[in-house]
mmCIF file of C-alpha atoms in Angstrom:
data_model
loop_
_atom_site.group_PDB
_atom_site.id
_atom_site.type_symbol
_atom_site.label_atom_id
_atom_site.label_comp_id
_atom_site.label_asym_id
_atom_site.label_seq_id
_atom_site.Cartn_x
_atom_site.Cartn_y
_atom_site.Cartn_z
ATOM 1 C CA MET A 1 54.440 100.787 108.982
ATOM 2 C CA VAL A 2 53.994 104.608 108.561
ATOM 3 C CA THR A 3 54.311 104.231 104.734
ATOM 4 C CA SER A 4 52.031 101.360 104.475
ATOM 5 C CA GLY A 5 49.503 103.199 106.699
ATOM 6 C CA LEU A 6 49.343 106.605 104.788
ATOM 7 C CA GLY A 7 49.409 104.420 101.531
ATOM 8 C CA ALA A 8 45.994 102.964 102.703
ATOM 9 C CA ALA A 9 44.872 106.563 103.304
ATOM 10 C CA GLY A 10 45.717 107.268 99.733
ATOM 11 C CA GLY A 11 43.877 104.418 98.490
ATOM 12 C CA TYR A 12 40.628 105.417 100.542
ATOM 13 C CA LEU A 13 41.060 109.198 99.347
ATOM 14 C CA ALA A 14 41.134 107.829 95.634
ATOM 15 C CA TYR A 15 37.764 106.505 96.028
ATOM 16 C CA PRO A 16 35.524 109.357 97.572
ATOM 17 C CA TRP A 17 32.334 107.243 97.395
ATOM 18 C CA LEU A 18 33.946 105.095 100.267
ATOM 19 C CA LEU A 19 33.949 108.266 102.800
ATOM 20 C CA GLY A 20 31.285 110.472 101.808
ATOM 21 C CA ASP A 21 31.841 114.121 102.946
ATOM 22 C CA ARG A 22 34.168 113.205 105.634
ATOM 23 C CA ARG A 23 37.190 112.624 103.314
ATOM 24 C CA ALA A 24 38.794 115.942 104.646
ATOM 25 C CA ASP A 25 38.600 114.951 108.286
ATOM 26 C CA LEU A 26 40.142 111.569 107.714
ATOM 27 C CA ALA A 27 42.823 112.776 105.755
ATOM 28 C CA SER A 28 43.767 115.250 108.384
ATOM 29 C CA ALA A 29 43.467 112.769 111.187
ATOM 30 C CA LEU A 30 45.704 110.194 109.418
ATOM 31 C CA ALA A 31 48.355 113.143 108.746
ATOM 32 C CA ARG A 32 48.403 113.902 112.301
ATOM 33 C CA ILE A 33 48.929 109.982 113.413
ATOM 34 C CA GLY A 34 51.465 109.490 110.449
ATOM 35 C CA GLY A 35 53.623 112.429 111.585
ATOM 36 C CA ARG A 36 53.457 111.247 115.429
ATOM 37 C CA LEU A 37 54.480 107.598 114.293
ATOM 38 C CA ARG A 38 57.230 109.007 112.031
ATOM 39 C CA GLY A 39 58.646 111.263 114.812
ATOM 40 C CA ARG A 40 58.400 108.153 117.306
ATOM 41 C CA LEU A 41 60.428 106.053 114.708
ATOM 42 C CA GLU A 42 63.084 108.740 114.343
ATOM 43 C CA ARG A 43 63.417 109.288 118.023
ATOM 44 C CA ASP A 44 63.518 105.377 118.931
ATOM 45 C CA THR A 45 65.542 103.981 115.757
ATOM 46 C CA PRO A 46 69.318 104.013 116.368
ATOM 47 C CA ARG A 47 71.465 106.090 114.086
ATOM 48 C CA VAL A 48 73.115 103.493 111.860
ATOM 49 C CA SER A 49 76.395 105.217 110.845
ATOM 50 C CA SER A 50 77.701 102.287 108.856
ATOM 51 C CA ARG A 51 76.574 98.910 107.195
ATOM 52 C CA SER A 52 78.337 96.056 105.726
ATOM 53 C CA LEU A 53 78.607 94.321 102.526
ATOM 54 C CA PRO A 54 78.863 90.377 102.458
ATOM 55 C CA VAL A 55 82.294 89.255 102.143
ATOM 56 C CA ASP A 56 82.935 87.828 98.773
ATOM 57 C CA PRO A 57 84.677 84.322 99.375
ATOM 58 C CA THR A 58 85.714 84.054 95.696
ATOM 59 C CA ASN A 59 87.569 87.281 95.480
ATOM 60 C CA PRO A 60 91.158 86.498 94.797
ATOM 61 C CA ASP A 61 92.467 89.070 97.154
ATOM 62 C CA VAL A 62 90.110 87.946 99.881
ATOM 63 C CA ILE A 63 91.372 84.468 99.313
ATOM 64 C CA ALA A 64 95.161 85.517 99.212
ATOM 65 C CA TYR A 65 94.718 87.708 102.324
ATOM 66 C CA GLY A 66 92.772 85.127 104.205
ATOM 67 C CA GLU A 67 95.760 82.418 103.539
ATOM 68 C CA MET A 68 98.123 84.896 104.685
ATOM 69 C CA LEU A 69 96.110 85.447 107.900
ATOM 70 C CA GLY A 70 95.736 81.901 108.447
ATOM 71 C CA GLY A 71 99.425 81.391 108.178
ATOM 72 C CA LEU A 72 99.967 83.568 111.325
ATOM 73 C CA LYS A 73 98.439 80.467 113.080
ATOM 74 C CA LEU A 74 96.470 82.380 115.758
ATOM 75 C CA ARG A 75 94.833 80.440 118.509
ATOM 76 C CA TYR A 76 91.540 82.153 118.572
ATOM 77 C CA LEU A 77 91.040 84.734 115.832
ATOM 78 C CA LYS A 78 89.655 83.684 112.692
ATOM 79 C CA PRO A 79 90.603 84.997 109.102
ATOM 80 C CA ILE A 80 86.847 86.038 108.413
ATOM 81 C CA GLU A 81 86.814 88.169 111.705
ATOM 82 C CA VAL A 82 89.760 90.109 110.594
ATOM 83 C CA ILE A 83 88.538 90.590 106.764
ATOM 84 C CA ARG A 84 85.051 91.144 107.675
ATOM 85 C CA PRO A 85 85.438 94.911 108.789
ATOM 86 C CA HIS A 86 87.029 95.729 105.312
ATOM 87 C CA PHE A 87 83.693 95.236 103.758
ATOM 88 C CA ARG A 88 82.086 98.178 105.615
ATOM 89 C CA ILE A 89 80.474 101.402 104.272
ATOM 90 C CA ARG A 90 79.772 104.606 105.797
ATOM 91 C CA GLY A 91 77.536 106.864 103.445
ATOM 92 C CA THR A 92 78.895 106.409 99.993
ATOM 93 C CA VAL A 93 82.373 105.418 100.980
ATOM 94 C CA ALA A 94 83.408 101.745 101.010
ATOM 95 C CA ASN A 95 86.159 100.467 103.076
ATOM 96 C CA THR A 96 88.763 98.191 101.266
ATOM 97 C CA LEU A 97 91.266 95.407 101.731
ATOM 98 C CA PRO A 98 94.958 96.934 102.557
ATOM 99 C CA PRO A 99 97.159 97.016 99.772
ATOM 100 C CA ARG A 100 99.136 94.054 99.524
ATOM 101 C CA GLU A 101 102.677 95.873 100.313
ATOM 102 C CA LEU A 102 100.666 96.718 103.920
ATOM 103 C CA TRP A 103 99.493 93.044 104.534
ATOM 104 C CA PRO A 104 102.425 92.035 106.881
ATOM 105 C CA ASN A 105 101.945 95.041 109.297
ATOM 106 C CA ILE A 106 98.770 93.602 110.652
ATOM 107 C CA GLY A 107 100.513 90.460 112.110
ATOM 108 C CA GLU A 108 101.931 91.818 115.334
ATOM 109 C CA ALA A 109 98.741 93.645 116.249
ATOM 110 C CA LEU A 110 96.657 90.358 115.655
ATOM 111 C CA ARG A 111 99.032 88.408 117.949
ATOM 112 C CA VAL A 112 98.492 90.934 120.710
ATOM 113 C CA ALA A 113 94.633 90.651 120.144
ATOM 114 C CA ASP A 114 94.991 86.928 120.174
ATOM 115 C CA GLU A 115 97.028 87.065 123.457
ATOM 116 C CA LEU A 116 94.463 89.508 125.047
ATOM 117 C CA ARG A 117 91.857 86.743 124.100
ATOM 118 C CA HIS A 118 93.829 84.241 126.017
ATOM 119 C CA ARG A 119 94.420 86.223 129.102
ATOM 120 C CA LEU A 120 91.094 87.743 129.299
ATOM 121 C CA GLY A 121 89.351 84.414 128.884
ATOM 122 C CA VAL A 122 86.388 85.606 127.306
ATOM 123 C CA PRO A 123 85.223 85.610 123.647
ATOM 124 C CA LEU A 124 86.076 88.411 121.172
ATOM 125 C CA ARG A 125 82.711 89.932 120.088
ATOM 126 C CA SER A 126 84.048 91.867 116.963
ATOM 127 C CA ILE A 127 86.625 93.623 115.399
ATOM 128 C CA ILE A 128 85.312 97.044 114.575
ATOM 129 C CA SER A 129 88.065 98.123 112.652
ATOM 130 C CA ALA A 130 91.303 97.090 111.111
ATOM 131 C CA TYR A 131 92.738 98.382 107.914
ATOM 132 C CA ARG A 132 90.970 101.730 106.948
ATOM 133 C CA SER A 133 91.567 103.124 103.367
ATOM 134 C CA PRO A 134 92.419 106.932 103.668
ATOM 135 C CA ALA A 135 89.068 107.555 102.114
ATOM 136 C CA TYR A 136 87.022 105.488 104.391
ATOM 137 C CA ASN A 137 89.105 106.565 107.368
ATOM 138 C CA ALA A 138 88.159 110.308 106.522
ATOM 139 C CA SER A 139 84.497 109.510 106.838
ATOM 140 C CA CYS A 140 84.852 108.011 110.400
ATOM 141 C CA PRO A 141 83.948 110.787 113.017
ATOM 142 C CA GLY A 142 86.928 111.582 115.131
ATOM 143 C CA ALA A 143 89.432 109.506 113.116
ATOM 144 C CA ALA A 144 93.022 110.917 113.172
ATOM 145 C CA LEU A 145 94.124 112.089 109.716
ATOM 146 C CA PHE A 146 97.019 109.586 109.696
ATOM 147 C CA SER A 147 95.387 107.008 111.912
ATOM 148 C CA ARG A 148 97.352 103.833 112.299
ATOM 149 C CA HIS A 149 94.382 102.063 110.866
ATOM 150 C CA THR A 150 95.800 103.368 107.569
ATOM 151 C CA HIS A 151 98.948 101.784 108.175
ATOM 152 C CA ASN A 152 97.448 98.340 108.744
ATOM 153 C CA ASP A 153 99.066 97.777 112.211
ATOM 154 C CA ALA A 154 95.923 98.748 114.374
ATOM 155 C CA LEU A 155 92.877 97.037 115.679
ATOM 156 C CA ASP A 156 89.537 98.399 117.469
ATOM 157 C CA LEU A 157 88.427 95.233 119.433
ATOM 158 C CA VAL A 158 85.131 94.339 121.490
ATOM 159 C CA PHE A 159 85.503 91.584 124.074
ATOM 160 C CA ASP A 160 82.939 90.076 126.123
ATOM 161 C CA CYS A 161 83.863 92.075 129.052
ATOM 162 C CA GLU A 162 84.160 95.948 130.176
ATOM 163 C CA PRO A 163 86.618 97.733 128.022
ATOM 164 C CA GLU A 164 88.531 98.835 131.343
ATOM 165 C CA LYS A 165 89.396 95.135 131.884
ATOM 166 C CA VAL A 166 90.628 94.988 128.302
ATOM 167 C CA VAL A 167 92.807 97.900 128.689
ATOM 168 C CA ALA A 168 94.489 96.810 132.045
ATOM 169 C CA VAL A 169 95.548 93.531 130.403
ATOM 170 C CA ALA A 170 96.580 95.389 127.234
ATOM 171 C CA GLU A 171 98.923 97.638 129.539
ATOM 172 C CA ALA A 172 100.248 94.698 131.365
ATOM 173 C CA LEU A 173 101.000 93.020 127.858
ATOM 174 C CA ARG A 174 102.867 96.389 126.895
ATOM 175 C CA ASP A 175 104.637 96.500 130.376
ATOM 176 C CA GLN A 176 105.890 93.027 129.812
ATOM 177 C CA GLY A 177 107.435 93.784 126.516
ATOM 178 C CA VAL A 178 104.868 91.649 124.420
ATOM 179 C CA PHE A 179 104.492 94.825 122.160
ATOM 180 C CA ILE A 180 105.066 98.582 122.015
ATOM 181 C CA GLY A 181 102.321 100.618 120.744
ATOM 182 C CA GLY A 182 99.286 102.603 121.497
ATOM 183 C CA ILE A 183 96.168 101.745 123.734
ATOM 184 C CA GLY A 184 93.117 103.815 123.183
ATOM 185 C CA ARG A 185 90.249 103.646 125.931
ATOM 186 C CA TYR A 186 86.873 104.151 124.577
ATOM 187 C CA ALA A 187 83.610 103.481 125.908
ATOM 188 C CA THR A 188 82.398 100.558 123.846
ATOM 189 C CA PHE A 189 85.772 99.267 122.459
ATOM 190 C CA THR A 190 89.434 99.050 122.773
ATOM 191 C CA HIS A 191 92.074 100.361 120.297
ATOM 192 C CA ILE A 192 95.616 98.532 120.123
ATOM 193 C CA ASP A 193 98.304 99.337 117.590
ATOM 194 C CA THR A 194 101.861 98.565 117.308
ATOM 195 C CA ARG A 195 103.432 101.848 116.016
ATOM 196 C CA GLY A 196 106.726 101.120 117.814
ATOM 197 C CA SER A 197 106.345 103.832 120.654
ATOM 198 C CA SER A 198 103.730 103.772 123.742
ATOM 199 C CA ALA A 199 100.974 105.983 123.284
ATOM 200 C CA ASP A 200 97.710 106.365 125.452
ATOM 201 C CA TRP A 201 94.602 108.133 125.159
ATOM 202 C CA GLU A 202 90.779 108.163 125.857
ATOM 203 C CA GLY A 203 88.043 108.735 123.162
#
């Protein structure tokens, strides 16, 4: 909106006979209005730290990874939900699918997420992160250098309920021996991983 408004001003200023001797006053007023609008837009617009590319359904690796995920026969989680986070970009750094040798690592974490979905009884809104390439992981603020996401055995999950409830159910699953791994508490999502030892933290 600001750009188009200032563009219109530029158009008027290109034709001085439209404005007579009040061109300078109008230009100054439009500049002030433009500055205020620009400041308001910068203040009110959320800072978008990442964006997503569309998933290419014809990519042979996407097809093969989707088939592997489908073979897990999860009750609720669909392969596309797992694949989608691998097409995110932060700045100029694009994430990737995991290397094929890491593909099997995600199975246990997905089974935990599927069981979480079952016990919570609410939809999974999104998987924020699954595998992160080392370069993409380094672009994520606060990410550990050797994050479990780089091993493809971790998930950041957003369910349609408070994260505290997700953490409580995840802890119950771990206490019952369903998995051994990490549980991270965050304000808007829950991290789970299957590292093979228990770990807890707040982000």
